[in-house]
Coordinates of C-alpha atoms in Angstrom, one line a residue:
M13 CA 17.2 31.2 -12.2
A14 CA 19.1 34.0 -14.0
A15 CA 17.5 36.6 -11.6
R16 CA 18.6 34.5 -8.7
E17 CA 22.2 34.3 -9.9
E18 CA 22.2 38.0 -10.4
L19 CA 20.9 38.5 -6.8
Y20 CA 23.6 36.2 -5.5
S21 CA 26.3 38.2 -7.2
K22 CA 25.1 41.4 -5.6
V23 CA 24.8 40.1 -2.1
L24 CA 27.7 37.7 -1.7
P25 CA 30.6 39.9 -0.4
R26 CA 34.2 39.1 -0.9
R27 CA 34.7 37.8 2.6
L28 CA 32.1 35.0 2.0
R29 CA 33.6 34.0 -1.3
Q30 CA 37.0 33.8 0.5
N31 CA 35.3 31.8 3.3
R32 CA 34.1 29.3 0.7
S33 CA 37.6 28.7 -0.5
G34 CA 39.0 28.4 3.1
S35 CA 41.1 31.6 3.1
A36 CA 38.9 33.3 5.6
K37 CA 36.2 32.3 8.1
C38 CA 33.3 34.0 9.8
S39 CA 32.6 33.3 13.4
S40 CA 29.1 31.8 12.8
N41 CA 26.5 31.2 10.1
L42 CA 24.5 34.2 11.5
D43 CA 27.5 36.5 11.2
V44 CA 27.9 35.4 7.5
L45 CA 24.3 36.1 6.7
L46 CA 24.4 39.5 8.5
S47 CA 27.6 40.4 6.5
M48 CA 25.7 39.6 3.4
G49 CA 23.2 42.3 4.3
F50 CA 20.2 40.2 5.4
P51 CA 18.2 41.7 8.2
R52 CA 18.8 39.9 11.5
Q53 CA 15.3 38.6 12.0
R54 CA 15.2 37.2 8.5
A55 CA 18.6 35.5 8.9
L56 CA 17.5 34.0 12.2
K57 CA 14.3 32.7 10.6
A58 CA 16.2 31.2 7.7
L59 CA 18.6 29.4 10.1
A60 CA 15.7 28.1 12.3
S61 CA 13.8 27.0 9.2
T62 CA 16.7 25.0 7.8
G63 CA 18.0 23.5 11.1
G64 CA 21.2 25.7 10.9
R65 CA 22.7 23.3 8.4
S66 CA 24.8 25.9 6.5
V67 CA 24.9 29.4 5.1
Q68 CA 24.1 28.0 1.7
A69 CA 20.9 26.3 2.9
A70 CA 19.8 29.5 4.7
C71 CA 20.5 31.6 1.6
D72 CA 18.5 29.2 -0.6
W73 CA 15.6 29.4 1.9
L74 CA 15.7 33.2 1.9
F75 CA 15.8 33.6 -1.8
S76 CA 12.9 31.0 -2.3
H77 CA 10.8 32.9 0.3
V78 CA 11.5 36.4 -1.0
D79 CA 7.8 36.8 -1.8
D80 CA 6.5 35.0 1.3
P81 CA 4.0 37.3 3.0
F82 CA 5.0 35.9 6.4
L83 CA 8.8 36.3 5.9
D84 CA 9.0 39.0 8.6
D85 CA 6.4 37.5 10.9
P86 CA 7.9 37.0 14.4
L87 CA 5.9 33.8 15.0
P88 CA 8.0 31.2 16.9
R89 CA 8.4 27.6 15.7
E90 CA 7.1 24.6 17.5
F91 CA 9.7 22.1 18.9
V92 CA 9.5 18.6 20.3
L93 CA 12.1 16.2 21.9
Y94 CA 12.0 12.5 20.9
L95 CA 14.0 9.4 21.5
R96 CA 14.6 7.6 18.2
P97 CA 15.9 4.0 17.9
S98 CA 18.7 3.2 15.5
G99 CA 20.4 0.1 14.3
P100 CA 18.6 -3.3 14.4
L101 CA 15.5 -2.0 16.2
Q102 CA 15.0 0.8 13.6
N103 CA 15.4 -1.8 10.8
Q104 CA 12.7 -4.0 12.4
L105 CA 10.4 -1.0 12.9
S106 CA 10.9 0.2 9.3
H107 CA 10.1 -3.3 8.1
F108 CA 6.9 -3.3 10.2
W109 CA 6.0 0.2 8.8
Q110 CA 6.3 -1.1 5.2
Q111 CA 4.5 -4.4 5.8
S112 CA 1.6 -2.7 7.7
R113 CA 1.1 -0.2 4.9
I114 CA 1.0 -2.9 2.3
A115 CA -1.3 -5.1 4.4
C116 CA -3.7 -2.5 5.8
G117 CA -2.9 0.8 4.2
K118 CA -1.8 3.9 6.0
N119 CA -2.9 4.6 9.6
K120 CA -2.2 7.6 11.9
A121 CA 1.0 6.1 13.2
H122 CA 2.6 6.4 9.8
N123 CA 2.4 10.2 10.0
V124 CA 5.5 10.3 12.2
F125 CA 8.6 8.0 12.2
P126 CA 9.0 5.5 15.1
H127 CA 9.9 7.3 18.4
I128 CA 9.3 7.8 22.1
T129 CA 7.8 11.2 22.9
L130 CA 9.7 12.8 25.8
C131 CA 7.8 16.2 25.9
Q132 CA 4.9 18.0 24.5
F133 CA 5.3 20.4 21.6
F134 CA 6.6 23.7 22.8
M135 CA 7.4 27.1 21.3
C136 CA 10.8 28.7 20.8
A137 CA 11.6 32.0 19.2
D138 CA 14.0 32.0 16.2
H139 CA 16.8 33.9 18.1
K140 CA 16.7 31.3 21.0
V141 CA 17.0 28.1 18.8
E142 CA 20.8 27.9 19.1
S143 CA 20.5 28.2 22.9
L144 CA 17.8 25.5 22.9
C145 CA 20.2 23.1 21.0
E146 CA 22.9 23.9 23.6
A147 CA 20.5 23.0 26.4
L148 CA 20.0 19.6 24.9
Q149 CA 23.7 19.1 24.5
T150 CA 24.4 20.1 28.1
T151 CA 21.7 17.7 29.3
V152 CA 23.0 14.8 27.2
Q153 CA 26.5 15.4 28.7
Q154 CA 25.1 15.4 32.2
W155 CA 23.4 12.1 31.6
R156 CA 26.4 10.3 30.2
G157 CA 26.4 6.7 31.4
R158 CA 23.2 7.1 33.4
F159 CA 20.7 5.8 30.9
P160 CA 19.2 2.4 31.7
S161 CA 20.6 -0.5 29.8
P162 CA 18.8 -2.3 28.4
L163 CA 15.7 -0.3 27.7
P164 CA 12.9 -2.9 28.0
L165 CA 9.8 -2.7 25.8
E166 CA 6.6 -4.6 26.0
L167 CA 4.0 -5.2 23.3
Y168 CA 0.5 -3.8 24.0
T169 CA -2.6 -4.0 21.8
S170 CA -6.1 -2.7 22.0
S171 CA -9.0 -2.4 19.5
N172 CA -7.5 0.7 17.9
F173 CA -3.9 1.0 19.2
I174 CA -0.7 -1.1 19.1
G175 CA 2.6 -0.1 20.7
L176 CA 5.8 -1.0 22.5
F177 CA 5.7 0.4 26.0
V178 CA 8.6 1.2 28.2
K179 CA 8.4 -0.6 31.6
E180 CA 7.3 1.9 34.2
H181 CA 10.4 1.9 36.4
V182 CA 12.6 2.7 33.4
A183 CA 10.1 5.2 32.0
E184 CA 10.5 7.3 35.2
V185 CA 14.2 7.6 34.5
L186 CA 13.5 8.8 31.0
K187 CA 11.0 11.3 32.3
Q188 CA 13.6 12.7 34.6
F189 CA 15.9 13.2 31.7
A190 CA 13.1 15.2 30.0
A191 CA 12.6 17.2 33.1
D192 CA 16.3 18.0 33.3
F193 CA 16.2 19.1 29.7
G194 CA 13.2 21.3 30.5
T195 CA 15.1 23.0 33.3
E196 CA 18.1 23.6 31.1
A197 CA 16.0 24.9 28.2
A198 CA 14.3 27.4 30.5
R199 CA 17.6 28.6 31.8
K200 CA 19.4 28.9 28.4
A201 CA 16.5 29.6 26.0
E202 CA 13.8 30.9 28.2
V203 CA 11.2 28.4 27.0
H204 CA 8.7 26.3 28.9
V205 CA 9.0 22.5 28.2
E206 CA 6.4 20.2 29.6
P207 CA 7.6 16.6 29.9
H208 CA 5.4 13.9 28.6
K209 CA 3.2 12.7 31.4
K210 CA 1.6 9.6 29.8
Q211 CA 3.1 6.2 29.6
L212 CA 6.2 6.3 27.3
H213 CA 6.0 4.1 24.3
V214 CA 6.7 3.6 20.6
T215 CA 3.5 3.7 18.7
L216 CA 3.2 1.0 16.0
A217 CA -0.4 1.6 14.8
Y218 CA -3.5 3.5 15.9
N219 CA -6.8 4.8 14.6
F220 CA -7.2 1.9 12.2
P221 CA -10.3 0.0 11.2
T222 CA -11.2 -2.8 13.6
D223 CA -10.9 -5.5 10.9
H224 CA -7.2 -4.7 10.5
L225 CA -6.4 -5.5 14.2
A226 CA -5.6 -9.1 13.7
T227 CA -3.3 -8.5 10.8
L228 CA -1.5 -5.6 12.5
E229 CA -1.1 -7.5 15.7
K230 CA 0.4 -10.5 13.9
L231 CA 2.9 -8.2 12.2
A232 CA 3.8 -6.5 15.5
K233 CA 4.4 -9.9 17.0
G234 CA 6.9 -10.5 14.2
I235 CA 9.1 -7.7 15.4
E236 CA 12.3 -9.4 16.5
V237 CA 15.4 -7.6 17.9
K238 CA 18.5 -9.8 17.9
L239 CA 21.1 -7.2 18.4
G240 CA 21.3 -4.0 20.3
C241 CA 19.8 -0.5 19.8
D242 CA 21.3 3.0 20.2
W243 CA 18.6 5.4 21.4
L244 CA 19.0 8.9 20.0
A245 CA 17.8 12.2 21.5
V246 CA 16.6 14.5 18.7
L247 CA 15.0 17.9 18.4
F248 CA 12.5 18.6 15.6
S249 CA 10.6 21.7 14.8
R250 CA 7.7 22.6 12.5
D251 CA 6.0 25.8 11.3
I252 CA 3.3 26.6 13.9
R253 CA 1.0 28.0 11.2
F254 CA 0.6 24.5 9.6
A255 CA 0.4 22.4 12.7
N256 CA -3.1 21.1 12.0
H257 CA -2.9 21.1 8.2
E258 CA -2.8 18.1 5.9
T259 CA 0.7 17.6 4.3
L260 CA 0.8 16.9 0.6
R261 CA 3.7 16.0 -1.7
V262 CA 3.9 17.5 -5.2
M263 CA 4.0 14.6 -7.7
Y264 CA 3.9 16.6 -11.0
P265 CA 5.0 20.0 -12.0
Y266 CA 2.4 22.6 -12.8
T267 CA 2.7 26.1 -14.3
P268 CA 0.0 28.5 -13.2
Q269 CA -2.6 29.5 -15.8
N270 CA -4.3 32.2 -13.7
E271 CA -3.2 34.7 -11.0
D272 CA -4.8 32.8 -8.1
E273 CA -3.0 29.5 -8.9
M274 CA 0.3 28.3 -7.4
E275 CA 3.3 26.9 -9.2
L276 CA 4.1 23.3 -8.4
V277 CA 7.7 21.9 -8.3
V278 CA 8.2 18.1 -8.0
G279 CA 9.5 17.3 -4.5
D280 CA 7.9 20.3 -2.8
F281 CA 5.3 20.0 -0.1
V282 CA 2.0 21.7 0.2
F283 CA 0.1 22.4 3.4
M284 CA -3.7 22.2 3.0
S285 CA -6.4 23.0 5.6
P286 CA -10.1 21.9 5.0
M287 CA -11.1 25.3 6.5
D288 CA -9.4 27.2 3.6
Q289 CA -11.2 25.4 0.7
S290 CA -14.2 27.8 0.3
N291 CA -12.8 29.3 -3.0
A292 CA -11.6 26.0 -4.4
T293 CA -13.7 24.4 -7.2
E294 CA -14.0 20.6 -7.8
G295 CA -10.7 19.0 -8.6
W296 CA -8.7 21.9 -7.0
V297 CA -7.5 22.7 -3.5
Y298 CA -6.1 25.7 -1.8
G299 CA -2.7 25.3 -0.2
T300 CA 0.6 26.9 0.8
S301 CA 4.0 25.8 -0.5
L302 CA 6.7 24.7 2.0
A303 CA 9.5 25.8 -0.5
S304 CA 8.2 29.3 -1.1
G305 CA 5.6 30.2 1.5
L306 CA 3.2 31.2 -1.3
S307 CA -0.4 30.2 -1.3
G308 CA -2.8 29.5 -4.1
L309 CA -5.0 27.0 -5.9
L310 CA -3.5 23.9 -7.3
P311 CA -4.9 20.8 -9.2
E312 CA -5.7 18.1 -6.7
N313 CA -4.5 15.2 -8.8
Y314 CA -1.0 16.7 -9.0
V315 CA -0.3 16.1 -5.3
G316 CA -0.4 13.1 -3.0
L317 CA -0.7 12.5 0.7
A318 CA 2.7 12.8 2.6
D319 CA 3.6 12.0 6.2
E320 CA 3.4 14.9 8.6
S321 CA 7.0 14.6 9.7
D322 CA 8.3 14.8 6.1
T323 CA 8.3 18.6 6.5
W324 CA 9.7 18.8 10.0
V325 CA 13.1 20.5 10.5
F326 CA 15.9 18.5 12.3
H327 CA 18.0 20.5 14.7
G328 CA 20.7 18.0 15.6
E329 CA 23.6 19.1 13.3
R330 CA 25.5 20.8 16.0
R331 CA 25.3 18.0 18.4
M332 CA 28.4 15.9 19.1
F333 CA 28.4 12.2 19.8
V334 CA 28.5 11.9 23.6
G335 CA 31.2 9.6 24.9
L336 CA 29.9 6.1 25.5
L337 CA 31.3 3.3 27.5
D338 CA 31.1 1.4 24.2
S339 CA 34.4 2.2 22.5
R340 CA 32.8 2.2 19.1
H341 CA 31.7 5.8 19.7
H342 CA 33.7 8.9 20.3
D343 CA 33.3 12.7 20.2
T344 CA 33.3 14.2 16.8
S345 CA 35.9 16.6 15.6
P346 CA 35.0 20.2 15.1
G347 CA 34.7 19.6 11.3
D348 CA 32.2 16.8 11.7
T349 CA 28.5 17.4 11.4
P350 CA 26.7 14.6 13.2
T351 CA 23.1 14.1 12.7
V352 CA 21.9 13.2 16.2
S353 CA 23.0 13.0 19.8
L354 CA 23.7 9.5 21.0
I355 CA 22.9 9.3 24.6
C356 CA 22.6 5.6 25.5
H357 CA 24.7 2.5 25.3
P358 CA 23.9 -0.1 22.7
V359 CA 21.3 -2.2 24.5
Q360 CA 19.4 -5.4 24.1
V361 CA 15.6 -4.7 23.9
L362 CA 12.9 -7.1 24.8
R363 CA 12.5 -9.8 22.2
I364 CA 9.0 -10.2 20.9
T365 CA 8.6 -13.6 19.4
G366 CA 6.6 -14.4 16.3
N367 CA 6.9 -16.0 13.0
H368 CA 5.6 -13.7 10.3
T369 CA 7.1 -14.7 6.9
R370 CA 4.5 -13.8 4.4
Q371 CA 2.3 -10.8 3.8
P372 CA -1.2 -11.5 5.0
K373 CA -2.9 -9.9 2.0
R374 CA -2.5 -10.5 -1.7
S375 CA -0.8 -7.6 -3.5
F376 CA 0.0 -6.9 -7.1
F377 CA 2.3 -4.3 -8.6
V378 CA 2.2 -2.7 -12.1
C379 CA 5.4 -1.2 -13.3
R380 CA 6.3 0.7 -16.4
H381 CA 9.4 -0.3 -18.4
G382 CA 12.7 1.5 -18.2
E383 CA 14.1 4.2 -20.5
R384 CA 13.9 3.1 -24.2
M385 CA 16.5 3.6 -26.9
D386 CA 14.2 5.1 -29.6
V387 CA 13.1 7.9 -27.2
V388 CA 16.6 8.8 -26.1
F389 CA 18.3 8.5 -29.5
G390 CA 15.4 9.2 -31.8
K391 CA 13.5 7.0 -34.2
H392 CA 16.6 6.5 -36.4
W393 CA 18.6 5.2 -33.5
L394 CA 19.4 2.0 -35.4
S395 CA 21.6 3.9 -37.9
L396 CA 23.7 5.2 -35.0
C397 CA 24.7 1.7 -33.9
S398 CA 25.2 -0.2 -37.2
D399 CA 28.6 -0.4 -39.0
S400 CA 29.0 -0.8 -42.7
K401 CA 28.6 -4.6 -42.5
G402 CA 25.4 -4.4 -40.5
R403 CA 27.0 -5.3 -37.2
Y404 CA 25.9 -3.8 -33.9
V405 CA 28.4 -1.2 -32.6
R406 CA 27.3 1.2 -29.8
S407 CA 28.1 4.8 -30.3
N408 CA 27.1 6.1 -26.9
L409 CA 27.7 4.8 -23.4
N410 CA 24.0 4.7 -22.8
M411 CA 23.6 2.1 -25.6
P412 CA 23.9 -1.6 -24.4
L413 CA 27.0 -3.5 -25.3
T414 CA 25.0 -6.1 -27.2
L415 CA 21.5 -6.7 -28.3
P416 CA 19.8 -10.2 -28.4
L417 CA 19.5 -11.8 -31.8
W418 CA 20.9 -8.8 -33.7
G419 CA 20.9 -9.5 -37.4
A420 CA 18.4 -12.4 -37.1
Q421 CA 15.6 -10.5 -38.8
R422 CA 14.8 -8.7 -35.5
D423 CA 12.2 -5.9 -35.8
Y424 CA 14.1 -3.5 -33.5
D425 CA 12.5 -0.5 -35.3
M426 CA 9.1 -1.6 -33.8
D427 CA 10.4 -3.2 -30.7
A428 CA 13.1 -1.0 -29.2
P429 CA 15.2 -2.2 -26.2
V430 CA 16.0 -0.3 -23.1
T431 CA 19.1 1.8 -22.6
V432 CA 21.9 1.1 -20.2
F433 CA 20.4 3.7 -17.9
G434 CA 17.0 1.9 -18.3
S435 CA 18.5 -1.3 -17.1
T436 CA 20.1 0.6 -14.1
Q437 CA 16.8 2.2 -13.3
S438 CA 15.1 -1.2 -13.3
Q439 CA 17.7 -2.8 -11.1
L440 CA 17.3 0.1 -8.6
V441 CA 13.6 -0.7 -8.3
G442 CA 14.5 -4.4 -7.7
E443 CA 17.0 -3.5 -5.0
A444 CA 14.4 -1.3 -3.3
L445 CA 11.9 -4.2 -3.3
L446 CA 14.6 -6.4 -1.8
E447 CA 15.5 -3.9 0.9
G448 CA 11.8 -3.6 1.7
N449 CA 11.5 -7.3 2.2
I450 CA 8.9 -7.5 -0.6
V451 CA 8.5 -11.1 -1.8
I452 CA 7.4 -11.4 -5.4
D453 CA 5.8 -14.8 -6.3
F454 CA 5.0 -14.3 -10.0
V455 CA 6.3 -12.0 -12.7
Y456 CA 4.3 -11.3 -15.8
C457 CA 5.3 -8.9 -18.6
S458 CA 4.4 -7.5 -22.0
P459 CA 6.1 -9.2 -24.9
A460 CA 7.8 -5.9 -25.8
L461 CA 11.6 -6.4 -25.4
R462 CA 11.9 -3.3 -23.3
C463 CA 9.4 -4.8 -20.8
V464 CA 11.2 -8.2 -20.7
Q465 CA 14.5 -6.5 -20.2
T466 CA 13.0 -4.3 -17.4
A467 CA 11.6 -7.4 -15.6
Q468 CA 14.9 -9.2 -15.9
S469 CA 16.8 -6.2 -14.3
I470 CA 14.2 -5.9 -11.5
L471 CA 14.7 -9.6 -10.7
K472 CA 18.5 -9.0 -10.8
G473 CA 18.1 -6.2 -8.3
M474 CA 16.0 -8.5 -6.1
Q475 CA 18.6 -11.3 -6.5
Q476 CA 16.0 -13.4 -8.1
D477 CA 17.3 -13.6 -11.7
G478 CA 17.5 -17.2 -12.7
K479 CA 15.3 -18.2 -9.7
L480 CA 12.0 -16.6 -10.7
K481 CA 10.7 -17.0 -14.2
I482 CA 9.1 -14.3 -16.3
R483 CA 5.8 -15.1 -17.9
V484 CA 5.5 -13.3 -21.2
E485 CA 1.9 -12.3 -21.7
P486 CA 0.9 -10.7 -25.0
G487 CA -2.4 -9.5 -23.4
L488 CA -0.4 -7.0 -21.4
F489 CA 0.9 -5.1 -24.5
E490 CA -0.1 -1.4 -24.8
W491 CA -2.9 0.1 -26.7
T492 CA -2.3 -1.0 -30.3
K493 CA -3.8 2.2 -31.7
W494 CA -0.4 3.8 -30.7
L495 CA 1.6 1.6 -33.1
S496 CA 3.2 3.5 -35.9
R497 CA 2.6 0.8 -38.5
N498 CA -0.5 -1.1 -39.3
S499 CA 1.0 -4.3 -37.9
L500 CA 2.2 -5.8 -34.6
P501 CA 6.0 -5.9 -33.8
A502 CA 7.8 -9.2 -34.4
W503 CA 8.5 -9.9 -30.8
I504 CA 11.3 -12.3 -29.8
P505 CA 9.6 -15.6 -28.9
P506 CA 10.1 -16.8 -25.3
A507 CA 12.2 -19.8 -26.4
D508 CA 14.6 -17.5 -28.2
L509 CA 14.7 -15.1 -25.2
A510 CA 15.6 -18.1 -22.9
A511 CA 18.3 -19.1 -25.4
T512 CA 19.8 -15.6 -24.9
H513 CA 19.9 -16.0 -21.1
F514 CA 16.6 -14.3 -20.2
S515 CA 14.9 -15.8 -17.3
V516 CA 11.6 -16.5 -19.0
D517 CA 9.1 -19.4 -18.5
T518 CA 9.0 -21.3 -21.8
T519 CA 6.2 -23.5 -20.6
Y520 CA 3.8 -20.6 -20.0
R521 CA 0.7 -20.6 -22.2
P522 CA -0.5 -17.0 -22.8
L523 CA -4.0 -16.0 -21.7
I524 CA -4.3 -13.9 -24.8
P525 CA -2.2 -15.3 -27.7
I526 CA -0.5 -12.9 -30.1
G527 CA -3.0 -14.0 -32.8
K528 CA -5.9 -12.6 -30.7
L529 CA -4.4 -9.0 -30.7
T530 CA -5.7 -6.6 -33.3
V531 CA -4.1 -3.4 -34.6
S532 CA -5.9 -0.1 -34.1
E533 CA -8.2 -1.5 -31.5
S534 CA -10.6 0.8 -29.8
Y535 CA -10.0 2.4 -26.4
E536 CA -12.9 0.3 -25.0
N537 CA -11.3 -2.9 -26.3
Y538 CA -7.9 -2.1 -24.9
M539 CA -9.4 -1.4 -21.4
S540 CA -11.4 -4.5 -21.5
R541 CA -8.4 -6.6 -22.7
S542 CA -6.2 -5.2 -19.9
H543 CA -8.8 -5.7 -17.3
Q544 CA -9.6 -9.3 -18.4
V545 CA -6.0 -10.4 -18.5
T546 CA -5.2 -8.9 -15.1
K547 CA -8.2 -10.7 -13.6
E548 CA -7.2 -14.0 -15.1
I549 CA -3.6 -13.5 -13.9
L550 CA -4.7 -12.9 -10.3
S551 CA -7.1 -15.8 -10.5
D552 CA -4.5 -18.2 -11.7
C553 CA -2.0 -17.1 -9.0
K554 CA -4.6 -17.3 -6.2
N555 CA -3.7 -19.8 -3.4
T556 CA -0.2 -20.3 -4.9
G557 CA 1.4 -16.9 -4.0
N558 CA 0.6 -13.6 -2.4
N559 CA 2.4 -11.1 -4.7
V560 CA 2.3 -10.6 -8.5
L561 CA 4.5 -8.1 -10.4
I562 CA 3.3 -7.0 -13.8
V563 CA 5.9 -5.2 -16.0
A564 CA 4.3 -3.4 -19.0
H565 CA 3.6 0.1 -20.2
A566 CA 2.7 3.5 -18.9
S567 CA -0.9 2.9 -19.9
S568 CA -0.9 -0.4 -18.0
L569 CA -0.8 1.3 -14.6
E570 CA -4.4 2.5 -15.1
A571 CA -5.7 -0.1 -17.6
C572 CA -4.8 -3.0 -15.3
T573 CA -6.0 -1.5 -12.0
R574 CA -8.9 0.9 -12.5
Q575 CA -11.8 -1.6 -13.1
L576 CA -10.5 -4.0 -10.5
Q577 CA -11.2 -1.2 -8.0
G578 CA -14.8 -1.0 -9.2
F579 CA -14.3 2.2 -11.2
V580 CA -15.5 2.6 -14.8
P581 CA -12.9 3.6 -17.4
R582 CA -12.3 7.3 -17.8
S583 CA -12.7 9.0 -21.2
A584 CA -10.0 8.3 -23.7
K585 CA -8.9 12.0 -23.5
D586 CA -8.5 11.9 -19.7
F587 CA -6.8 8.5 -19.9
I588 CA -4.2 9.8 -22.4
Q589 CA -3.5 12.9 -20.3
G590 CA -2.9 10.7 -17.2
V591 CA -0.6 8.3 -19.1
R592 CA 1.7 11.2 -20.1
K593 CA 2.4 11.8 -16.4
I594 CA 3.8 8.3 -15.7
P595 CA 7.6 8.2 -15.8
Y596 CA 9.8 5.3 -16.6
L597 CA 9.7 2.7 -13.8
G598 CA 6.5 4.3 -12.5
L599 CA 5.0 1.8 -10.1
C600 CA 1.6 1.4 -8.5
S601 CA 0.4 -1.1 -5.9
C602 CA -2.9 -2.8 -5.2
E603 CA -4.1 -5.0 -2.4
E604 CA -7.0 -7.4 -2.2
Q605 CA -9.8 -6.6 0.2
G606 CA -10.4 -9.9 2.0
N607 CA -11.6 -12.6 -0.3
S608 CA -14.2 -10.4 -2.1
G609 CA -12.2 -10.1 -5.3
Q610 CA -12.2 -6.3 -4.8
W611 CA -8.9 -4.5 -4.9
R612 CA -7.8 -1.1 -3.8
M613 CA -4.8 1.0 -4.6
V614 CA -2.3 1.7 -1.8
D615 CA 1.1 3.4 -1.4
P616 CA 3.8 1.5 -3.3
P617 CA 6.3 -0.2 -1.0
V618 CA 9.3 1.6 -2.6
L619 CA 10.3 5.2 -3.0
P620 CA 9.6 6.9 -6.3
L621 CA 12.4 7.1 -8.9
T622 CA 12.9 10.7 -10.2
H623 CA 15.2 11.3 -13.2
G624 CA 15.7 13.9 -16.0
P625 CA 16.9 14.3 -19.5
N626 CA 20.6 14.3 -20.2
H627 CA 21.3 15.5 -23.8
S628 CA 24.1 14.1 -25.9
F629 CA 27.4 15.8 -25.3
D630 CA 29.8 16.7 -28.2
W631 CA 32.9 18.3 -26.9
R632 CA 33.9 19.6 -30.3
E633 CA 30.7 21.6 -30.6
T634 CA 30.8 22.7 -27.0
L635 CA 34.4 23.4 -26.3
L636 CA 36.2 24.1 -29.7
H637 CA 35.9 27.8 -30.4
E638 CA 38.3 29.7 -32.5

């Protein structure tokens, strides 16, 4: 980082620093990059690779690719023109996307967002990208008011494909728009664009197992569009070198231990081709980083599958909203940076009737609790929030305003609560479940206070607090070998939790009572206990609800799911290493395979929650200097 800052200080000329403050302006992003001393070809590649968003984005790309062996390669990028829905139809399709993933796992349609393909992928050199964007803008303006309204769609299904097809007479109009864009692109950018010749459609699912057809078809029939839809013309590009590679997302950071290994940064993407794996040993893969362009070996369990379009570059920032007959839209001012080009009126699409209200497969989710007080403030955190009379007084904004049953012989030293941020984290997960239309029928949690608080906040985010009761299950407590004392914590009983306004089920009879737990249990006993209690929970909930949420500990994500999938427990050493990688609010999802009692792990229905440490700030120590 220091080297990068030093490099910035050397290359940022005075005129750019003035431009940042508004006292001077350069004529274009390219002019600014050239004035900084970057070679023209590199500057153009950086702008093309970042969608021309800004000088800063291009600079960041250039500095991160300083060692990229292909930095000066003149290879063109591949582009494609799509129509994308927005508004109510997009919401309906996003809902279908999530539900189909939960019900049947990922299929090929999930690799790219919902769209109508208007042309085949075509190549464009970096120095022609701006002209290509201008060609789209010109074509959009020429077609103002000419797009069909509404844009009718019809549901079509086959043994391995489900989609919404544009009616033929309307599809011909869309194809003419694509042809006009091709003509304009050839004139302005000297590229060859081949319009899509097949039937125009929005793909919902394809290349899926035959036994998933009925479920996917039922979900597709549940798509219902009650309002209109704005169709958006969008240009995307991708690096031609990785067109046929598998796209992976970095889940955990990794520091190289050998020269042939690659550094991993969370959030980066890695391109991997099966053809390049000859030098990779078991548990390792060979790939190339999107962020740096560097290649090397990386541990396979540090990455996960991503969607192909996650790494595509969007080239719509310079497009202006085209004037519509609908007075809601207007051209943007020069200072605006719209994301897409709106080319159609809000329209009413064909309504596909159906009544899909529940997920067709049983699912259960295991979630780790939120950030805990003793980890943030240390093992002596209690002394930081007690006054001379033993009353609770918070000394940091991340400490909760109150604690339940403070002073009533509570064993907070063994049963730490969550922080304010821990509660906020938990509520975010609940809100994400609500936005994804995920219905939770039963909630079970470990008796640890931090788990009860996390479950309560998740229900709050789902707007279910007070409506859905939490079942406190001692059998879900973590491996007792990790306890610092040779005794179990004095957990707050469910009746006392309910008296302090926790939404707990006081009538629930635990599957494994507290008296059955033993301290310093063996790893085998812990895995057996977790597996057994999870099986009994799922058995008790069968036929009375589809989805179960378990809120427990980092170790629970594996202990409650591994044997249900038919796997034997890993070694204790490997288990502990895996547990260390699970963050607060880490969440995993499993779904039942028919009625066989077998379960498999699938993509969680919510996005991951990334957070980092924020150390205590003392202004006296930091700011007072004599």
